[in-house]
Amino acid sequence: MRYVIIGNSVAACGCIEAIRKVDTQNPIVVISDERYRVYSRPLISYYLAGKVDESKMYIRDEDYYEKHKVETLLGKRAISVDFKNKEVILDDESKIKYDRLLIATGGKPFVPPTKGFELKNVFTFIKFDDVKAIDEAIKGGAKKAVVIGAGLSGLKAAEALVKRGLEVTVVELANRILGSILDLEASKIVQAELEKHGIVFKLETSVDEIMGADRVERVRLKNGEVLDSDIVVFAIGVVPNIDFLKGTELKINRGIVVDDHMRTNIEDVYAAGDCAEGYDFVFEQQRVIPIWSNAYNQGETAGYNMAGVEKTFDRGFPMNSIGFFDVHMITAGIVMPNSDDIEVLVKHDREKNAYRKIYIKNGRVLGFMFINSIDRAGMITNMIKEGLNVESIKHRLLDEDFGYLDLPKELRQEKISGGAKA
Amino acid sequence: MAKKIFPKEEVCVGCHLCEVYCVYAHSKYKKPTAKAHELVKLYNKHKDTKPTPRILVEEKSGEWTTFALQCRHCDDAPCTKACITGAMKKLEDGRVICDEEKCVGCWSCIMACPHGAVRRGENKKAASKCDLCLELGEPACVKNCPNDALVIKEV
Ligand SMILES: Cc1cc2nc3c(=O)[nH]c(=O)nc-3n(C[C@H](O)[C@H](O)[C@H](O)COP(=O)(O)OP(=O)(O)OC[C@H]3O[C@@H](n4cnc5c(N)ncnc54)[C@H](O)[C@@H]3O)c2cc1C
Ligand code: SF4
Ligand code: SF4
């Protein structure tokens, strides 16, 4: 038995760790086109801001591969998979045999065709090498930046660039920032905080052309405005990184389609993380959920099943915890419902700049949005996951000091003891 | 097999001494023979940033019930799976600990912990959670609770 994993990020970690819990012997091979050992993608903005150094980018200890008996092929790209002969083909033409394969190739930046994209100092914002290149440009004297996209990674990029002393403009097509996780009122709270730190927003427009002789000098927006700029960062979003598998018999919709065991339609081939499309338990449909914990959980589930221990993961749903300067927010589940049988609880404490909004359907929490009032939010995330009926306690969910004392005694004691008795 | 601390709400009086001893056990001022008044001094030293205990006393106005909750050191530890830095990790002895040097305060662990057992530590820089005081031999909260409202058990 030989396990092969394409991709070396958090989904791969979940897989390796699960396999090694049940199979300590059989070889595991990890292939990645990046030359680094497993590091944290979300930390690239912290690296750029100077908050973490290279040594802290790595999410596992240096002896991780050795300890888990993993052979790594780093700096090598898989260019195709021969599913019939069970071989992964690499860009150096070598062939890697597998008995069980995990595809964990994650996401790649989405960039719409843009005039001037090939100029120097135009970047995307996904990989360690991206921020190293941005760092070089800043050291080379870049003073002004345009960030395209006001989603999670675009705003993390903008925050980091401000911390490095640049003048930053963020361009966003929608009428508000963080449109995928916040409603209008919440996004205004966050936008105000970012503006306080000097970030300028251009909403409801996008980039038309990037201009300059050989490096970026100006950016023209669709609304006709022209901005002086030394660097441009594209952070519009990620799409599954699966081009090399298109046209094969592997079933792909938006991402690689997987069941609740992370099995694909091909025997002995599994997929997990940002490249996979699994079941979203809150939205009740197949979706790509491009977040860290989901990637770990899917990778772990794949690992157990690859090693012959049956496990399912059918409780995936989106959740985010993110902060910019001094605002922190946690959101989960459905945050922009479009049906009218949903009850909305909301509390905006202007003095504390705190906002809590919760959606409830048939007595169950569907989703929430908490800003600057996030302590113990995991209790509510867990209620979504468990489908707990909150009818009798819902008036308390908006309160900061919500806790186990709000639950009926038996339920509270069961949760705390996890079955065991004091 | 992991050790866990269980609260007994029937006998907890909500005195918060567990919090005080917890802070003391994790402070750089710790001394094995601490007396109560030394603990008060410790709090005073921290004046501007009140130290964060790794235990949480739940109480609610108008109710008598109180109890002290800390990390359950869950078998599947969702906090470790959500942590974006690898700071939150499960050790071989079953304990879940946070490497505060590595933690960046993203609060993904707060989003993921079903018990609400992770707190934002001093200056809201790093996650603060129960580590079972292993190097002390016995958790400070269990040892010092005047009513035996906390017990540690292997489960
Ligand atoms: C800037 C930024 C900030 C983020 N912040 C957060 C956050 O705070 N919280 C959160 O939950 N999520 C965050 N995310 C999302 C999170 O990083 C992803 O969900 C997660 O990394 C997905 O993990 P993965 O294992 O599926 O794949 P990825 O992390 O995308 O890694 C895939 C790996 O496979 C390699 N690869 C791809 N194709 C091939 C090939 N053909 N051959 C060899 N190797 C290949 C890639 O180079 C890469 O190394 C952030 C993402 C970014 C970009
Ligand atoms: S912090 Fe929370 S999720 Fe993590 S082990 Fe402790 S109780 Fe479990
Ligand atoms: S706050 Fe620290 S321990 Fe918690 S998830 Fe973030 S980095 Fe990990």
XYZ file of C-alpha atoms and ligand atoms in Angstrom:
646
model
C 0.000 0.000 0.000
C 1.381 3.354 -1.044
C -0.381 6.612 -0.326
C 0.284 9.592 -2.573
C -0.891 13.133 -1.895
C -0.738 15.941 -4.479
C -0.518 19.236 -2.602
C 1.257 20.018 0.644
C -0.956 22.283 2.661
C -3.452 21.858 5.452
C -5.638 19.254 3.726
C -2.485 17.160 3.226
C -1.692 17.536 6.956
C -5.135 16.302 7.916
C -4.649 13.306 5.655
C -1.144 12.444 6.887
C -2.160 12.743 10.527
C -5.224 10.547 10.090
C -3.343 7.862 8.137
C -0.634 7.704 10.782
C -3.170 7.243 13.564
C -4.170 3.932 12.017
C -1.314 2.913 9.726
C 2.189 3.616 10.981
C 4.036 1.662 8.299
C 2.977 2.064 4.698
C 4.747 4.794 2.725
C 3.219 8.234 2.195
C 4.500 10.457 -0.624
C 3.656 14.162 -0.763
C 4.107 16.130 -3.987
C 4.075 19.931 -4.124
C 5.076 22.490 -6.701
C 6.030 24.840 -3.855
C 9.480 24.333 -2.421
C 8.532 24.981 1.216
C 7.578 22.537 3.897
C 4.014 22.934 5.026
C 3.314 26.570 5.855
C 0.273 28.669 6.600
C -1.337 30.449 3.687
C -3.354 32.757 5.990
C -0.093 33.901 7.565
C 1.277 35.473 4.385
C -0.315 38.815 5.248
C 1.213 38.621 8.736
C 4.596 37.936 7.141
C 4.214 40.888 4.797
C 3.220 43.132 7.702
C 6.330 42.003 9.573
C 4.318 40.376 12.341
C 5.703 36.870 11.856
C 9.094 35.898 10.516
C 9.875 33.006 8.204
C 10.415 30.535 11.047
C 6.852 31.035 12.270
C 5.243 30.510 8.865
C 5.505 26.747 9.233
C 2.530 25.054 10.856
C 4.337 21.867 11.856
C 7.735 21.148 13.421
C 10.834 20.648 11.307
C 10.920 16.899 11.934
C 7.268 16.490 10.913
C 7.832 14.489 7.724
C 10.452 12.327 9.331
C 8.278 11.637 12.341
C 5.299 10.779 10.187
C 7.423 8.787 7.728
C 6.512 10.957 4.771
C 8.610 11.208 1.636
C 8.374 14.682 0.097
C 8.791 15.654 -3.510
C 8.920 19.442 -3.221
C 9.249 21.851 -6.128
C 7.655 19.300 -8.461
C 4.380 19.786 -10.254
C 1.941 17.034 -11.129
C 1.002 17.535 -14.767
C -1.428 14.648 -15.143
C -2.730 11.510 -13.531
C -3.043 8.187 -15.285
C -5.968 6.773 -13.343
C -5.893 3.474 -15.208
C -2.306 2.642 -14.365
C -2.511 4.462 -11.028
C 0.343 6.869 -11.683
C 0.904 10.559 -11.109
C 3.039 12.165 -13.807
C 5.342 14.993 -12.760
C 6.772 17.891 -14.739
C 10.199 16.204 -14.768
C 8.477 13.279 -16.522
C 8.867 10.942 -13.585
C 5.932 8.719 -12.685
C 4.784 8.134 -9.137
C 2.810 4.955 -8.494
C -0.041 5.064 -6.024
C -2.458 2.645 -4.468
C -4.557 5.398 -2.882
C -4.371 8.990 -4.103
C -5.444 12.225 -2.438
C -5.811 15.312 -4.615
C -5.328 18.333 -2.347
C -4.191 20.956 -4.827
C -6.164 23.787 -3.223
C -7.030 26.989 -4.984
C -5.375 29.277 -7.472
C -5.975 33.001 -7.833
C -8.787 34.063 -10.077
C -7.647 36.880 -12.370
C -9.952 38.255 -15.057
C -8.198 39.110 -18.321
C -6.738 42.556 -17.652
C -4.661 44.783 -19.883
C -1.269 45.365 -18.313
C -1.339 42.268 -16.092
C 2.107 41.270 -17.397
C 3.769 44.444 -16.098
C 6.314 44.277 -13.297
C 4.893 44.721 -9.768
C 1.541 43.148 -10.510
C 0.934 40.418 -7.933
C -1.550 37.858 -6.716
C -1.884 37.083 -3.002
C -1.940 33.384 -2.233
C 1.532 31.970 -1.870
C 4.587 32.591 0.272
C 6.491 33.548 -2.885
C 3.827 36.181 -3.655
C 4.518 38.093 -0.442
C 8.251 37.666 -0.761
C 8.006 39.360 -4.160
C 5.791 42.137 -2.763
C 8.284 42.607 0.048
C 11.060 43.077 -2.526
C 9.001 45.694 -4.377
C 8.450 47.617 -1.138
C 12.140 47.453 -0.315
C 12.732 48.728 -3.844
C 10.791 51.877 -3.025
C 7.113 51.215 -3.773
C 4.965 53.781 -1.974
C 1.465 53.414 -3.404
C -0.604 50.306 -3.854
C -3.886 49.376 -5.470
C -5.556 46.226 -4.165
C -8.260 44.726 -6.334
C -10.942 42.954 -4.340
C -12.343 43.792 -0.901
C -12.800 40.223 0.272
C -10.964 38.540 3.115
C -7.589 38.196 1.438
C -7.718 41.570 -0.347
C -8.356 43.378 2.907
C -5.679 41.360 4.704
C -3.297 42.442 1.923
C -4.402 46.071 2.292
C -3.935 45.975 6.063
C -0.426 44.550 5.707
C 0.546 47.151 3.101
C -0.665 49.974 5.352
C 1.384 48.520 8.196
C 4.379 48.688 5.845
C 3.720 52.388 5.324
C 2.165 52.348 1.876
C -0.753 54.434 0.666
C -3.435 51.901 -0.200
C -6.549 52.085 -2.370
C -8.924 49.116 -2.501
C -11.097 48.654 -5.589
C -14.254 46.558 -5.286
C -16.974 45.762 -7.784
C -19.746 45.294 -5.200
C -21.352 48.093 -3.244
C -19.747 46.972 0.013
C -16.679 45.291 1.407
C -16.598 41.669 2.621
C -19.805 41.027 0.734
C -19.596 37.259 1.198
C -19.664 37.361 5.000
C -21.164 40.694 6.100
C -24.394 42.578 5.597
C -24.396 46.263 4.760
C -24.489 47.544 8.318
C -21.668 45.262 9.432
C -19.516 46.034 6.429
C -19.813 49.741 7.213
C -18.421 49.159 10.704
C -15.401 47.382 9.255
C -14.941 49.862 6.415
C -14.901 52.762 8.878
C -12.130 51.057 10.859
C -10.056 50.488 7.723
C -10.595 54.079 6.576
C -9.468 55.288 9.979
C -6.113 53.707 9.136
C -5.912 55.467 5.796
C -7.241 52.894 3.366
C -9.238 54.485 0.529
C -12.121 52.543 -1.017
C -13.418 52.737 -4.562
C -16.635 50.715 -4.566
C -18.840 49.690 -7.471
C -16.021 49.827 -9.957
C -13.163 47.639 -11.117
C -9.866 47.890 -12.892
C -9.882 48.653 -16.596
C -6.197 48.818 -17.406
C -2.866 48.702 -15.621
C -0.478 51.184 -17.210
C 3.257 51.770 -17.217
C 6.411 51.408 -19.317
C 7.676 48.112 -17.916
C 6.456 48.382 -14.349
C 3.174 49.585 -12.870
C 2.807 53.373 -12.843
C -0.933 53.978 -12.979
C -4.206 52.108 -12.813
C -7.281 53.184 -14.743
C -10.626 52.171 -13.261
C -13.826 51.377 -15.139
C -15.357 54.584 -13.783
C -12.656 56.554 -15.615
C -10.584 57.470 -12.576
C -6.810 57.116 -12.879
C -4.750 56.292 -9.769
C -0.988 56.590 -9.422
C 0.358 53.286 -8.197
C 3.623 51.391 -7.754
C 2.146 47.983 -7.131
C -1.120 46.197 -7.901
C -2.386 43.204 -5.940
C -5.139 41.036 -7.386
C -7.188 39.382 -4.648
C -10.554 38.741 -6.208
C -10.853 35.152 -5.137
C -9.658 31.623 -5.624
C -10.874 28.887 -7.922
C -10.093 25.168 -7.591
C -6.640 24.336 -8.881
C -7.633 21.421 -11.094
C -6.907 22.424 -14.671
C -4.469 19.538 -15.080
C -7.303 17.085 -14.401
C -9.875 18.519 -16.785
C -10.873 16.257 -19.624
C -10.148 13.082 -17.629
C -12.834 10.764 -16.299
C -12.618 12.483 -12.909
C -15.949 14.096 -12.106
C -15.561 17.828 -11.787
C -18.254 20.410 -11.308
C -16.870 23.639 -9.832
C -14.427 21.542 -7.835
C -13.713 17.818 -7.735
C -16.970 16.233 -6.659
C -16.629 14.186 -3.444
C -19.031 12.278 -1.199
C -19.048 12.344 2.611
C -16.049 9.958 2.645
C -14.117 12.369 0.332
C -14.236 9.711 -2.381
C -14.323 10.877 -5.987
C -16.029 8.931 -8.780
C -12.782 7.028 -9.397
C -11.860 4.158 -7.150
C -8.988 4.819 -4.718
C -8.936 8.515 -5.614
C -9.937 11.045 -2.974
C -10.022 14.845 -2.909
C -10.067 17.383 -0.069
C -9.739 21.087 0.651
C -10.136 24.064 -1.666
C -10.036 21.890 -4.802
C -12.968 19.749 -3.678
C -16.690 20.235 -3.800
C -18.349 18.510 -0.873
C -21.645 18.752 0.906
C -22.437 22.003 2.686
C -24.642 21.030 5.574
C -26.168 24.476 6.153
C -26.713 25.438 2.525
C -27.849 21.845 1.845
C -25.966 21.579 -1.420
C -22.616 20.542 -2.909
C -20.180 23.476 -2.669
C -16.542 24.399 -2.488
C -15.940 25.749 1.029
C -12.520 27.367 0.749
C -11.560 27.654 4.413
C -8.777 26.268 6.528
C -10.688 24.112 9.036
C -12.810 22.612 6.298
C -9.675 21.634 4.375
C -8.198 19.986 7.478
C -11.400 18.102 8.275
C -11.831 16.884 4.710
C -8.184 15.844 4.513
C -8.498 13.983 7.791
C -11.636 12.177 6.650
C -9.941 11.210 3.385
C -6.922 9.932 5.315
C -8.963 7.643 7.547
C -10.851 6.203 4.611
C -7.692 5.764 2.537
C -6.211 3.784 5.401
C -9.301 1.618 5.594
C -11.098 3.175 8.576
C -14.517 4.354 7.576
C -15.273 7.925 8.675
C -17.668 10.494 7.312
C -17.626 14.282 7.273
C -21.046 15.666 6.561
C -21.110 18.729 8.792
C -19.098 21.141 6.685
C -20.251 24.740 6.435
C -18.493 28.076 6.005
C -17.101 29.921 9.008
C -14.597 32.732 9.300
C -12.646 34.416 12.043
C -10.780 37.481 10.933
C -9.543 40.799 12.239
C -8.326 44.068 10.776
C -6.456 46.464 13.064
C -8.728 46.546 16.144
C -11.921 45.011 14.780
C -12.446 41.296 15.050
C -15.294 39.330 13.580
C -16.545 35.774 13.524
C -19.203 34.666 11.068
C -20.639 31.233 10.318
C -23.310 29.515 8.280
C -25.792 31.521 6.273
C -25.245 35.239 6.746
C -27.307 36.643 3.884
C -30.496 34.614 3.771
C -32.960 35.278 1.010
C -36.000 33.552 2.346
C -38.680 35.162 4.486
C -39.363 32.346 6.941
C -36.181 33.254 8.749
C -36.175 35.047 12.056
C -33.493 37.683 12.512
C -32.089 38.670 15.901
C -29.899 41.725 15.910
C -28.147 43.986 18.376
C -25.925 46.927 17.539
C -24.130 48.462 20.502
C -22.811 51.692 18.995
C -20.880 52.670 22.083
C -18.772 49.509 21.960
C -18.926 49.353 18.161
C -20.235 45.824 18.629
C -22.707 44.091 16.362
C -24.387 40.715 16.694
C -26.827 39.258 14.233
C -28.267 35.762 14.263
C -30.545 33.966 11.823
C -32.937 31.319 13.063
C -35.140 28.943 11.122
C -37.496 26.381 12.654
C -35.918 27.030 16.048
C -32.379 26.364 14.821
C -29.485 28.698 14.234
C -28.706 29.001 10.534
C -25.904 31.498 10.775
C -24.482 34.467 12.641
C -22.326 37.528 12.263
C -20.495 38.858 15.324
C -18.274 41.942 15.269
C -16.235 43.067 18.260
C -18.216 40.704 20.451
C -16.794 37.304 19.726
C -16.000 35.565 22.996
C -17.438 32.050 23.192
C -18.720 32.255 19.600
C -17.762 28.600 19.139
C -20.701 27.592 21.333
C -22.987 29.027 18.666
C -21.002 27.557 15.773
C -21.487 24.237 17.497
C -25.246 24.811 17.810
C -25.391 25.177 14.038
C -23.469 21.941 13.655
C -25.647 20.037 16.137
C -28.912 21.573 14.979
C -29.811 22.372 18.588
C -33.256 23.826 19.149
C -32.678 27.290 20.648
C -36.294 28.451 20.890
C -36.196 28.769 24.695
C -32.865 30.599 24.886
C -32.801 32.692 21.754
C -33.249 36.018 23.537
C -29.919 35.323 25.270
C -27.864 34.524 22.163
C -27.262 38.192 21.452
C -25.754 38.802 24.872
C -22.026 38.860 25.353
C -22.189 36.779 28.519
C -24.190 33.981 26.941
C -22.924 30.678 28.283
C -23.686 27.192 29.542
C -25.819 28.608 32.354
C -28.367 29.500 29.697
C -28.807 25.853 28.755
C -31.048 23.421 30.678
C -29.119 21.763 33.499
C -29.017 18.228 32.025
C -27.842 19.418 28.647
C -25.184 21.644 30.167
C -23.842 18.872 32.366
C -23.818 16.407 29.534
C -21.877 18.800 27.330
C -19.342 19.620 29.996
C -18.827 16.056 31.147
C -18.879 14.571 27.657
C -20.572 11.566 29.214
C -18.185 11.203 32.174
C -19.307 12.129 35.690
C -17.483 14.325 38.176
C -6.545 8.474 28.125
C -6.623 12.108 28.896
C -7.023 13.962 32.132
C -9.882 16.388 32.461
C -11.095 18.718 35.159
C -14.754 18.489 36.062
C -16.693 21.255 37.804
C -19.283 20.412 40.455
C -21.915 23.106 40.234
C -23.677 21.814 43.379
C -20.837 22.992 45.606
C -19.278 25.891 43.679
C -19.914 29.210 45.405
C -18.503 31.417 42.670
C -15.642 32.782 44.764
C -13.354 33.034 41.703
C -10.351 31.806 43.682
C -9.636 29.278 40.931
C -9.146 32.168 38.529
C -6.768 33.890 40.878
C -4.700 30.744 41.480
C -4.718 29.981 37.764
C -3.275 33.383 36.927
C -0.733 33.000 39.669
C 0.338 29.527 38.516
C 0.993 30.873 35.031
C 2.650 34.103 36.054
C 6.311 34.871 36.235
C 5.856 35.750 39.909
C 4.848 32.242 40.889
C 6.122 30.839 44.118
C 5.115 27.430 45.414
C 4.186 28.750 48.846
C 1.887 31.542 47.779
C -0.465 33.093 50.302
C -3.709 34.751 49.373
C -2.446 38.284 50.000
C 0.467 37.680 47.606
C -2.014 36.858 44.922
C -3.735 40.174 45.471
C -0.359 41.863 45.087
C 0.106 40.047 41.815
C -3.148 41.406 40.471
C -2.099 44.879 41.504
C 1.193 44.574 39.616
C -0.802 44.035 36.473
C -2.965 47.135 36.996
C -3.240 48.244 33.355
C -3.669 44.780 31.853
C -5.546 42.490 34.153
C -4.088 39.006 33.729
C -6.358 36.516 32.019
C -7.142 33.283 33.824
C -7.361 30.101 31.773
C -10.519 29.144 33.559
C -13.890 30.783 33.324
C -16.386 31.099 36.150
C -19.885 31.175 34.773
C -22.433 33.100 36.784
C -25.622 34.854 35.896
C -27.429 37.581 37.768
C -30.490 36.334 39.628
C -29.212 32.784 39.757
C -27.283 30.938 42.423
C -25.721 28.352 40.225
C -22.080 28.950 39.343
C -19.300 26.721 38.121
C -15.795 27.012 36.775
C -15.184 25.762 33.259
C -11.936 25.153 31.443
C -10.761 23.454 28.279
C -12.181 19.927 27.957
C -9.046 18.706 26.141
C -11.416 17.202 23.568
C -10.440 14.004 21.759
C -11.094 15.588 18.362
C -10.030 19.094 19.521
C -11.716 21.290 16.885
C -9.567 24.242 17.998
C -6.439 22.503 16.678
C -8.028 21.911 13.286
C -9.061 25.537 12.892
C -5.767 27.027 14.106
C -4.007 28.731 11.197
C -0.540 28.734 12.766
C -0.169 25.331 14.367
C 0.030 27.024 17.775
C -2.912 25.071 19.125
C -1.942 21.445 19.322
C -2.784 18.172 20.956
C 0.097 16.530 22.753
C 0.632 12.816 23.041
C -0.488 12.845 26.674
C -3.889 14.106 25.519
C -3.460 17.708 26.620
C -4.315 20.492 24.226
C -1.976 23.439 24.593
C -1.429 26.769 22.893
C 2.095 27.830 21.971
C 1.630 31.501 22.759
C 4.845 32.427 20.934
C 3.347 31.147 17.691
C -0.226 32.307 18.193
C -1.217 35.441 16.247
C -4.569 36.088 17.891
C -6.761 35.305 14.875
C -9.385 33.701 17.172
C -10.154 30.826 14.836
C -9.946 28.685 17.956
C -12.682 30.778 19.590
C -14.793 30.233 16.480
C -14.246 26.481 16.688
C -14.269 25.596 20.394
C -17.711 24.163 21.175
C -17.351 24.932 24.877
C -16.283 28.540 24.592
C -13.231 27.570 26.611
C -10.570 29.695 24.886
C -10.034 33.208 26.153
C -8.232 36.111 24.601
C -5.133 36.573 26.703
C -3.447 39.683 27.994
C -3.490 42.587 25.544
C -5.563 40.300 23.312
C -2.381 39.064 21.692
C -2.552 35.322 22.168
C -5.066 32.662 23.110
C -5.104 31.734 26.754
C -6.249 28.291 27.738
C -5.941 25.615 30.388
C -2.825 23.419 30.087
C -3.628 21.330 33.175
C -0.559 22.795 34.954
C 1.317 19.611 34.215
C 4.667 20.967 35.326
C 3.178 21.732 38.768
C 2.010 18.158 39.221
C -1.563 19.191 39.883
C -3.767 21.922 38.448
C -3.676 25.009 40.658
C -7.448 25.479 40.443
C -8.204 21.953 41.638
C -5.631 22.120 44.406
C -6.793 25.422 45.794
C -10.578 25.338 45.471
C -11.820 25.764 49.065
C -14.970 23.722 48.402
C -13.571 20.894 46.308
C -15.785 22.038 43.473
C -13.207 20.988 40.897
C -11.913 17.464 40.477
C -9.399 16.059 38.040
C -10.017 12.638 36.593
C -8.612 10.399 33.949
C -11.313 9.538 31.420
C -4.141 35.334 2.002
C -5.054 34.252 2.472
C -5.579 34.312 3.752
C -6.428 33.304 4.217
N -6.903 33.387 5.494
C -7.722 32.421 5.961
C -8.200 32.450 7.299
O -7.893 33.366 8.075
N -9.008 31.461 7.720
C -9.377 30.431 6.883
O -10.140 29.561 7.311
N -8.914 30.357 5.636
C -8.095 31.324 5.146
N -7.632 31.235 3.863
C -8.010 30.057 3.057
C -7.116 28.872 3.396
O -5.780 29.260 3.300
C -7.418 27.706 2.481
O -8.743 27.302 2.672
C -6.506 26.509 2.725
O -5.161 26.856 2.596
C -6.835 25.381 1.771
O -5.938 24.343 1.977
P -5.686 23.203 0.900
O -4.885 22.172 1.594
O -6.979 22.787 0.292
O -4.869 23.844 -0.307
P -3.861 25.044 -0.502
O -3.524 25.694 0.778
O -4.406 25.897 -1.573
O -2.545 24.297 -1.019
C -2.488 23.509 -2.176
C -1.057 23.158 -2.480
O -0.991 22.295 -3.603
C -0.009 22.752 -4.509
N -0.360 22.317 -5.867
C -1.412 22.717 -6.612
N -1.432 22.093 -7.807
C -0.367 21.281 -7.820
C 0.164 20.361 -8.795
N -0.426 20.166 -9.967
N 1.292 19.679 -8.483
C 1.895 19.855 -7.263
N 1.428 20.694 -6.328
C 0.320 21.400 -6.595
C -0.081 24.254 -4.342
O 1.042 24.921 -4.825
C -0.204 24.357 -2.843
O 1.029 24.258 -2.217
C -6.773 32.227 3.368
C -6.251 32.163 2.082
C -5.395 33.149 1.625
C -4.840 33.053 0.248
S -10.007 24.625 23.559
Fe -12.112 23.966 23.234
S -12.034 22.724 21.362
Fe -9.942 22.913 22.085
S -9.640 21.062 23.297
Fe -10.264 22.711 24.713
S -12.501 22.507 24.881
Fe -11.855 21.305 23.088
S -5.794 32.638 18.085
Fe -3.793 31.610 18.164
S -4.218 29.536 18.889
Fe -6.173 30.450 18.245
S -6.410 29.778 16.135
Fe -5.417 31.798 16.029
S -3.234 31.346 16.016
Fe -4.256 29.452 16.657
